[in-house]
Amino acid sequence: MGKLKESKLIRAMRTCLPISAVLCGLLNASFSISAQTWSVTSLPEGVWTGVACSTNGMKLVVVGYDSGIWVSTNRGTNWRETQTVYTNVWSGVASSADGTKLVAVIQGGFGAIYTSTNSGLNWQPAAAVSDNYVGVVSSPDGTKLAAVSEDWGAYGIYTSTNSGTNWALTSAVPQIGYFQSVAMSADGTKLAAAGGELSYIGGTTTLSGGGMIDYSTNSGATWNLSDAPTNWEWSSIACSTNGNFMVAGAYGDTNGEPGPVYISRNGGANWTITTAPYLAYGAVACSADGTHITAACFNSYQTISPNGVYTSTNSGTNWTESITLEDSGSIAYSADGTKIVATTEGGMGLNYVAVSPPLAVTNAPELNIALSGNQVVLYWTTNASGYVLQSTTNISSTNWGSISNGITTTEGYYVYSNAPSGKAAFFRLKQ
């Protein structure tokens, strides 16, 4: 399975009313928004297939199908195109901790590896063999790299110890299908590769062999088969800085059922299932210590699960669903897990790049409405300062009253709750 996935665009909150929201009655109540929130960056719509970021989450780099390479130094508020070759299928990208050293790979029969040492201002082709590259990772200092190929002849995992100047093919050979994703510890000694074999038959997603997760503890010199179940096609893998904690997502199984999310606490040798729902997973990412995880479904002709993105802040013990991002083909984390960047799907259709938490609001904020039990809830982001919630019982009236009591703050939102009373009320935000 390649890294180019069919796309579906990011969706808004459950219900968004930019000027006013209509509820019934007024009553204060508590409300918790139990999900990560996202906002679309200013990057133009495209077929974006890979994202990476610096450890502080501020410097971003994005690649895509038939596109250049774009970078941002302010979390996606502004973007600059740095590589303008549009004939390439860019399939993956990785960044050093400070965002100065970058590496990007090209998928296809004439695949190649490119590197940059100046935050993407200039790019140079690496001395690597032409192969069908689908993913790449980098150490924090940018000296150690690993790239994975899904070529049917080589099935290769390549490594570099000198920032991409030279590359060597490791001894890794998948037992089922081909490798699709690779993870590496900061010192480059611990590696893990996820793979399998996926087929599309008559528009239906089926698996014709399952998959496996291989791991290495000696920089790829030798590889071992982990105990991860081989009936799953493993599509994505990520690890902590020390390489002890790993997380892997499966797209589906040999019966065409959606897959789970597994974790390892011993460098990829042994794996246990998490409580994440079974979905057609195509992207996972974790923080430097492995406590924060995001796993995302992707829409690649898939008919075996609904779309969904789930995040855990306790190494996979508990999960919350995103209310604004439905699926993703590529995800990257800041080191502390507080900032995330993702393609909104990363497929063959047009998509966007989104960040979480949302970017600062420069225009008027949206006033959102949602149901929470028997309460109707109004909420808007706390980064929209200087706005007052107002209400009236007659939308044609010029007499709007300001609401100051009963507004709480939770998870980056101002929240005001109401119980239905049968009487119409109208609400707005006014600066």
Coordinates of N, CA, C and O in Angstrom, one line a residue, residues 91-204:
S91 N 6.5 11.8 -1.0 CA 5.7 10.9 -0.2 C 6.0 10.9 1.3 O 5.2 10.4 2.1
G92 N 7.1 11.6 1.7 CA 7.4 11.6 3.1 C 8.5 12.7 3.3 O 9.2 13.0 2.4
V93 N 8.5 13.2 4.6 CA 9.4 14.3 4.9 C 9.7 14.1 6.4 O 8.9 13.7 7.2
A94 N 11.0 14.5 6.8 CA 11.3 14.5 8.2 C 12.2 15.7 8.5 O 12.8 16.3 7.6
S95 N 12.3 16.1 9.8 CA 13.0 17.3 10.2 C 13.9 17.0 11.4 O 13.5 16.2 12.3
S96 N 15.0 17.8 11.5 CA 15.8 17.8 12.7 C 15.1 18.6 13.8 O 14.0 19.2 13.6
A97 N 15.6 18.5 15.0 CA 14.9 19.2 16.2 C 14.8 20.7 16.0 O 13.7 21.3 16.3
D98 N 15.8 21.3 15.4 CA 15.7 22.8 15.2 C 15.1 23.2 13.8 O 15.0 24.3 13.5
G99 N 14.8 22.2 13.0 CA 14.1 22.5 11.7 C 15.1 22.9 10.6 O 14.6 23.3 9.5
T100 N 16.4 22.8 10.9 CA 17.3 23.3 9.8 C 17.7 22.1 8.8 O 17.8 22.4 7.6
K101 N 17.8 20.9 9.3 CA 18.1 19.8 8.5 C 16.8 19.0 8.1 O 16.1 18.6 9.0
L102 N 16.5 18.9 6.8 CA 15.3 18.3 6.3 C 15.7 17.2 5.3 O 16.7 17.3 4.7
V103 N 14.8 16.2 5.3 CA 15.0 15.1 4.3 C 13.6 14.8 3.7 O 12.6 14.7 4.5
A104 N 13.5 14.6 2.4 CA 12.2 14.3 1.8 C 12.5 13.2 0.8 O 13.5 13.1 0.2
V105 N 11.4 12.3 0.6 CA 11.6 11.2 -0.3 C 10.5 11.2 -1.4 O 9.4 11.8 -1.2
I106 N 10.9 10.6 -2.5 CA 10.0 10.6 -3.7 C 9.5 9.2 -3.9 O 10.4 8.2 -3.9
Q107 N 8.3 9.0 -4.2 CA 7.7 7.7 -4.5 C 7.6 7.5 -6.0 O 7.6 8.4 -6.8
G108 N 7.6 6.2 -6.4 CA 7.5 5.9 -7.8 C 8.7 5.1 -8.3 O 9.7 4.9 -7.6
G109 N 8.7 4.8 -9.6 CA 9.7 4.0 -10.2 C 11.1 4.7 -10.3 O 12.1 4.1 -10.3
F110 N 11.0 6.1 -10.2 CA 12.3 6.9 -10.2 C 12.4 7.6 -8.9 O 12.9 8.8 -8.9
G111 N 12.1 7.0 -7.8 CA 12.1 7.6 -6.5 C 13.5 8.0 -6.1 O 14.5 7.4 -6.5
A112 N 13.6 9.0 -5.3 CA 14.9 9.6 -4.9 C 14.7 10.2 -3.5 O 13.6 10.3 -2.9
I113 N 15.9 10.6 -2.9 CA 15.9 11.2 -1.6 C 16.6 12.6 -1.7 O 17.6 12.7 -2.4
Y114 N 16.0 13.6 -1.2 CA 16.6 14.9 -1.2 C 16.8 15.4 0.2 O 16.0 15.1 1.1
T115 N 17.8 16.3 0.4 CA 18.1 16.8 1.7 C 18.3 18.3 1.7 O 18.6 18.9 0.6
S116 N 18.1 19.0 2.8 CA 18.3 20.4 2.9 C 19.0 20.6 4.3 O 18.7 20.0 5.3
T117 N 20.0 21.6 4.3 CA 20.7 21.9 5.5 C 20.4 23.3 6.0 O 21.0 23.8 6.9
N118 N 19.5 24.0 5.3 CA 19.1 25.4 5.6 C 17.6 25.6 5.7 O 17.1 26.6 5.1
S119 N 17.0 24.7 6.4 CA 15.5 24.9 6.6 C 14.7 24.9 5.3 O 13.6 25.5 5.3
G120 N 15.2 24.2 4.3 CA 14.4 24.0 3.1 C 14.7 25.1 2.0 O 14.1 25.1 1.0
L121 N 15.6 26.0 2.3 CA 15.9 27.1 1.3 C 16.4 26.5 0.1 O 16.1 26.8 -1.0
N122 N 17.3 25.5 0.2 CA 17.9 24.8 -0.9 C 17.8 23.3 -0.7 O 17.9 22.8 0.5
W123 N 17.7 22.5 -1.8 CA 17.6 21.1 -1.7 C 18.6 20.4 -2.6 O 18.8 20.9 -3.7
Q124 N 19.2 19.3 -2.2 CA 20.1 18.6 -3.0 C 19.7 17.1 -3.0 O 19.3 16.5 -2.0
P125 N 19.9 16.5 -4.2 CA 19.6 15.0 -4.3 C 20.7 14.3 -3.6 O 21.9 14.6 -3.7
A126 N 20.3 13.3 -2.8 CA 21.2 12.5 -2.0 C 21.8 11.4 -2.9 O 21.2 11.0 -3.9
A127 N 22.9 10.8 -2.5 CA 23.6 9.7 -3.2 C 22.9 8.4 -2.8 O 23.5 7.6 -2.1
A128 N 21.7 8.3 -3.1 CA 20.9 7.1 -2.7 C 20.4 6.5 -4.0 O 20.1 7.2 -5.0
V129 N 20.2 5.1 -4.0 CA 19.7 4.5 -5.2 C 18.3 4.9 -5.5 O 17.5 5.3 -4.6
S130 N 17.9 4.8 -6.7 CA 16.5 5.1 -7.1 C 15.6 4.0 -6.6 O 15.8 2.8 -7.0
D131 N 14.6 4.3 -5.8 CA 13.7 3.3 -5.3 C 12.4 3.9 -5.0 O 12.2 5.2 -5.1
N132 N 11.4 3.1 -4.6 CA 10.0 3.6 -4.4 C 9.9 3.9 -3.0 O 9.2 3.2 -2.2
Y133 N 10.4 5.1 -2.6 CA 10.4 5.5 -1.2 C 9.0 6.0 -0.7 O 8.3 6.8 -1.4
V134 N 8.6 5.6 0.5 CA 7.3 5.9 1.0 C 7.3 6.6 2.3 O 6.3 7.0 2.8
G135 N 8.5 6.6 3.0 CA 8.5 7.2 4.3 C 10.0 7.4 4.8 O 10.9 6.8 4.3
V136 N 10.2 8.4 5.7 CA 11.5 8.7 6.1 C 11.4 9.3 7.6 O 10.4 9.9 7.9
V137 N 12.5 9.1 8.4 CA 12.6 9.6 9.7 C 13.9 10.2 9.9 O 14.9 9.8 9.2
S138 N 14.0 11.1 10.9 CA 15.3 11.7 11.2 C 15.6 11.8 12.7 O 14.6 11.9 13.5
S139 N 16.8 11.7 13.1 CA 17.2 11.9 14.5 C 17.1 13.4 14.8 O 17.1 14.2 13.9
P140 N 17.0 13.7 16.1 CA 16.9 15.1 16.5 C 18.1 16.0 15.9 O 17.8 17.2 15.6
D141 N 19.3 15.5 15.9 CA 20.4 16.3 15.3 C 20.5 16.2 13.8 O 21.3 16.9 13.2
G142 N 19.6 15.4 13.2 CA 19.6 15.4 11.7 C 20.7 14.6 11.1 O 20.8 14.5 9.8
T143 N 21.5 13.9 11.9 CA 22.6 13.1 11.3 C 22.2 11.7 10.9 O 22.8 11.1 9.9
K144 N 21.3 11.1 11.7 CA 20.9 9.7 11.4 C 19.5 9.7 10.8 O 18.6 10.3 11.3
L145 N 19.4 9.0 9.7 CA 18.2 9.0 8.9 C 17.8 7.6 8.5 O 18.7 6.7 8.4
A146 N 16.6 7.3 8.3 CA 16.1 6.0 7.8 C 15.0 6.2 6.9 O 14.0 7.0 7.1
A147 N 15.0 5.6 5.7 CA 14.0 5.7 4.7 C 13.5 4.3 4.3 O 14.3 3.3 4.3
V148 N 12.2 4.2 4.0 CA 11.6 2.9 3.7 C 11.1 2.9 2.3 O 10.5 3.9 1.9
S149 N 11.3 1.8 1.6 CA 10.8 1.6 0.3 C 9.8 0.5 0.2 O 9.9 -0.6 0.9
E150 N 8.8 0.6 -0.7 CA 7.8 -0.5 -0.9 C 8.0 -1.2 -2.2 O 7.1 -1.9 -2.7
D151 N 9.2 -1.0 -2.8 CA 9.5 -1.6 -4.1 C 9.4 -3.1 -4.0 O 9.9 -3.7 -3.0
W152 N 8.7 -3.7 -4.9 CA 8.5 -5.2 -4.8 C 9.8 -6.0 -5.0 O 9.9 -7.1 -4.6
G153 N 10.8 -5.3 -5.6 CA 12.0 -6.1 -5.7 C 13.0 -5.9 -4.6 O 13.7 -6.9 -4.2
A154 N 13.0 -4.7 -3.9 CA 14.0 -4.5 -2.9 C 13.4 -4.5 -1.5 O 14.0 -5.0 -0.5
Y155 N 12.1 -4.0 -1.3 CA 11.5 -4.0 0.0 C 12.4 -3.3 1.0 O 12.5 -3.7 2.2
G156 N 13.1 -2.3 0.6 CA 14.3 -1.8 1.4 C 14.0 -0.9 2.6 O 13.0 -0.1 2.6
I157 N 14.9 -1.0 3.5 CA 15.0 0.0 4.6 C 16.4 0.5 4.5 O 17.4 -0.2 4.6
Y158 N 16.6 1.8 4.2 CA 17.9 2.4 4.0 C 18.2 3.3 5.2 O 17.3 4.0 5.8
T159 N 19.5 3.4 5.6 CA 19.9 4.3 6.7 C 21.1 5.1 6.3 O 21.9 4.8 5.4
S160 N 21.2 6.3 6.9 CA 22.3 7.2 6.7 C 22.8 7.6 8.1 O 22.0 7.9 9.0
T161 N 24.1 7.8 8.3 CA 24.7 8.2 9.5 C 25.4 9.6 9.4 O 26.0 10.1 10.3
N162 N 25.3 10.2 8.2 CA 25.9 11.5 7.9 C 25.0 12.5 7.2 O 25.4 13.1 6.2
S163 N 23.8 12.6 7.8 CA 22.8 13.6 7.3 C 22.4 13.4 5.9 O 22.0 14.3 5.2
G164 N 22.5 12.1 5.4 CA 22.0 11.8 4.1 C 23.0 11.9 3.0 O 22.7 11.7 1.8
T165 N 24.2 12.1 3.3 CA 25.3 12.2 2.3 C 25.5 10.8 1.7 O 25.6 10.6 0.5
N166 N 25.5 9.8 2.5 CA 25.6 8.4 2.0 C 24.5 7.5 2.6 O 24.0 7.8 3.8
W167 N 24.0 6.5 1.9 CA 23.0 5.6 2.3 C 23.4 4.2 2.1 O 24.1 3.8 1.2
A168 N 22.9 3.3 3.0 CA 23.2 1.9 2.9 C 21.9 1.1 3.1 O 21.0 1.5 4.0
L169 N 21.7 0.1 2.3 CA 20.5 -0.8 2.4 C 20.7 -1.8 3.6 O 21.7 -2.5 3.6
T170 N 19.8 -1.8 4.5 CA 19.9 -2.7 5.7 C 19.5 -4.1 5.2 O 19.0 -4.3 4.1
S171 N 19.6 -5.1 6.1 CA 19.2 -6.5 5.8 C 17.7 -6.8 6.0 O 17.3 -7.9 5.9
A172 N 16.9 -5.7 6.3 CA 15.5 -6.0 6.6 C 14.8 -6.5 5.4 O 14.9 -5.9 4.3
V173 N 14.0 -7.6 5.5 CA 13.2 -8.1 4.5 C 11.9 -8.5 5.0 O 11.8 -9.3 6.0
P174 N 10.8 -7.9 4.6 CA 9.5 -8.2 5.1 C 9.0 -9.6 4.8 O 9.3 -10.1 3.7
Q175 N 8.4 -10.2 5.8 CA 7.9 -11.6 5.5 C 6.6 -11.6 4.8 O 6.2 -12.6 4.1
I176 N 5.8 -10.5 4.9 CA 4.5 -10.3 4.2 C 4.5 -9.0 3.6 O 4.7 -8.0 4.2
G177 N 4.2 -8.9 2.3 CA 4.0 -7.6 1.6 C 5.3 -6.8 1.6 O 6.3 -7.3 1.3
Y178 N 5.1 -5.6 2.0 CA 6.3 -4.6 2.0 C 6.2 -3.6 3.1 O 5.1 -3.4 3.7
F179 N 7.3 -3.0 3.5 CA 7.3 -2.0 4.5 C 6.7 -0.7 4.1 O 6.8 -0.3 2.9
Q180 N 6.0 -0.1 5.0 CA 5.2 1.1 4.7 C 5.6 2.3 5.6 O 5.4 3.4 5.3
S181 N 6.2 2.0 6.8 CA 6.5 3.1 7.7 C 7.7 2.6 8.6 O 7.8 1.4 8.9
V182 N 8.5 3.6 9.0 CA 9.7 3.3 9.8 C 9.8 4.3 11.0 O 9.5 5.5 10.8
A183 N 10.3 3.8 12.1 CA 10.5 4.6 13.3 C 11.9 4.4 13.8 O 12.5 3.3 13.6
M184 N 12.5 5.4 14.4 CA 13.9 5.3 14.8 C 14.1 6.1 16.1 O 13.6 7.2 16.3
S185 N 14.9 5.6 17.0 CA 15.3 6.3 18.3 C 16.2 7.5 17.9 O 16.8 7.5 16.8
A186 N 16.4 8.4 18.9 CA 17.2 9.6 18.7 C 18.7 9.2 18.3 O 19.3 9.9 17.5
D187 N 19.2 8.2 18.9 CA 20.6 7.8 18.7 C 20.7 6.9 17.5 O 21.9 6.5 17.1
G188 N 19.6 6.5 16.9 CA 19.7 5.7 15.7 C 19.9 4.2 15.9 O 19.9 3.4 14.9
T189 N 20.0 3.7 17.1 CA 20.3 2.3 17.4 C 19.0 1.5 17.3 O 19.1 0.3 16.9
K190 N 17.9 2.0 17.7 CA 16.6 1.2 17.7 C 15.8 1.7 16.5 O 15.4 2.8 16.3
L191 N 15.4 0.7 15.7 CA 14.5 0.9 14.5 C 13.4 -0.1 14.6 O 13.5 -1.2 15.1
A192 N 12.3 0.3 14.0 CA 11.1 -0.6 13.8 C 10.4 -0.2 12.5 O 10.3 1.0 12.2
A193 N 10.0 -1.2 11.8 CA 9.3 -1.0 10.5 C 8.0 -1.8 10.5 O 8.0 -2.9 10.9
A194 N 7.0 -1.1 10.0 CA 5.7 -1.7 9.9 C 5.3 -1.9 8.5 O 5.6 -1.1 7.6
G195 N 4.6 -3.0 8.2 CA 4.2 -3.3 6.8 C 3.2 -4.4 6.7 O 2.6 -4.8 7.7
G196 N 2.9 -4.7 5.5 CA 1.9 -5.7 5.1 C 1.6 -5.6 3.7 O 2.3 -5.1 2.9
E197 N 0.4 -6.2 3.3 CA 0.0 -6.2 1.9 C -1.5 -6.0 1.8 O -2.3 -6.6 2.5
L198 N -1.8 -5.0 1.1 CA -3.2 -4.5 0.9 C -3.6 -4.6 -0.6 O -2.8 -4.3 -1.5
S199 N -4.8 -5.1 -0.8 CA -5.3 -5.2 -2.2 C -6.7 -4.5 -2.3 O -7.5 -4.6 -1.3
Y200 N -6.9 -3.9 -3.4 CA -8.3 -3.4 -3.7 C -8.9 -4.2 -4.8 O -8.4 -4.3 -6.0
I201 N -10.0 -4.9 -4.5 CA -10.6 -5.8 -5.5 C -12.0 -5.4 -5.7 O -12.8 -5.4 -4.7
G202 N -12.4 -4.9 -6.9 CA -13.7 -4.5 -7.2 C -14.2 -3.4 -6.3 O -15.4 -3.4 -5.9
G203 N -13.4 -2.5 -5.9 CA -13.8 -1.4 -5.0 C -13.9 -1.8 -3.5 O -14.2 -1.0 -2.7
T204 N -13.5 -3.0 -3.2 CA -13.6 -3.5 -1.8 C -12.2 -3.7 -1.3 O -11.3 -4.2 -2.0

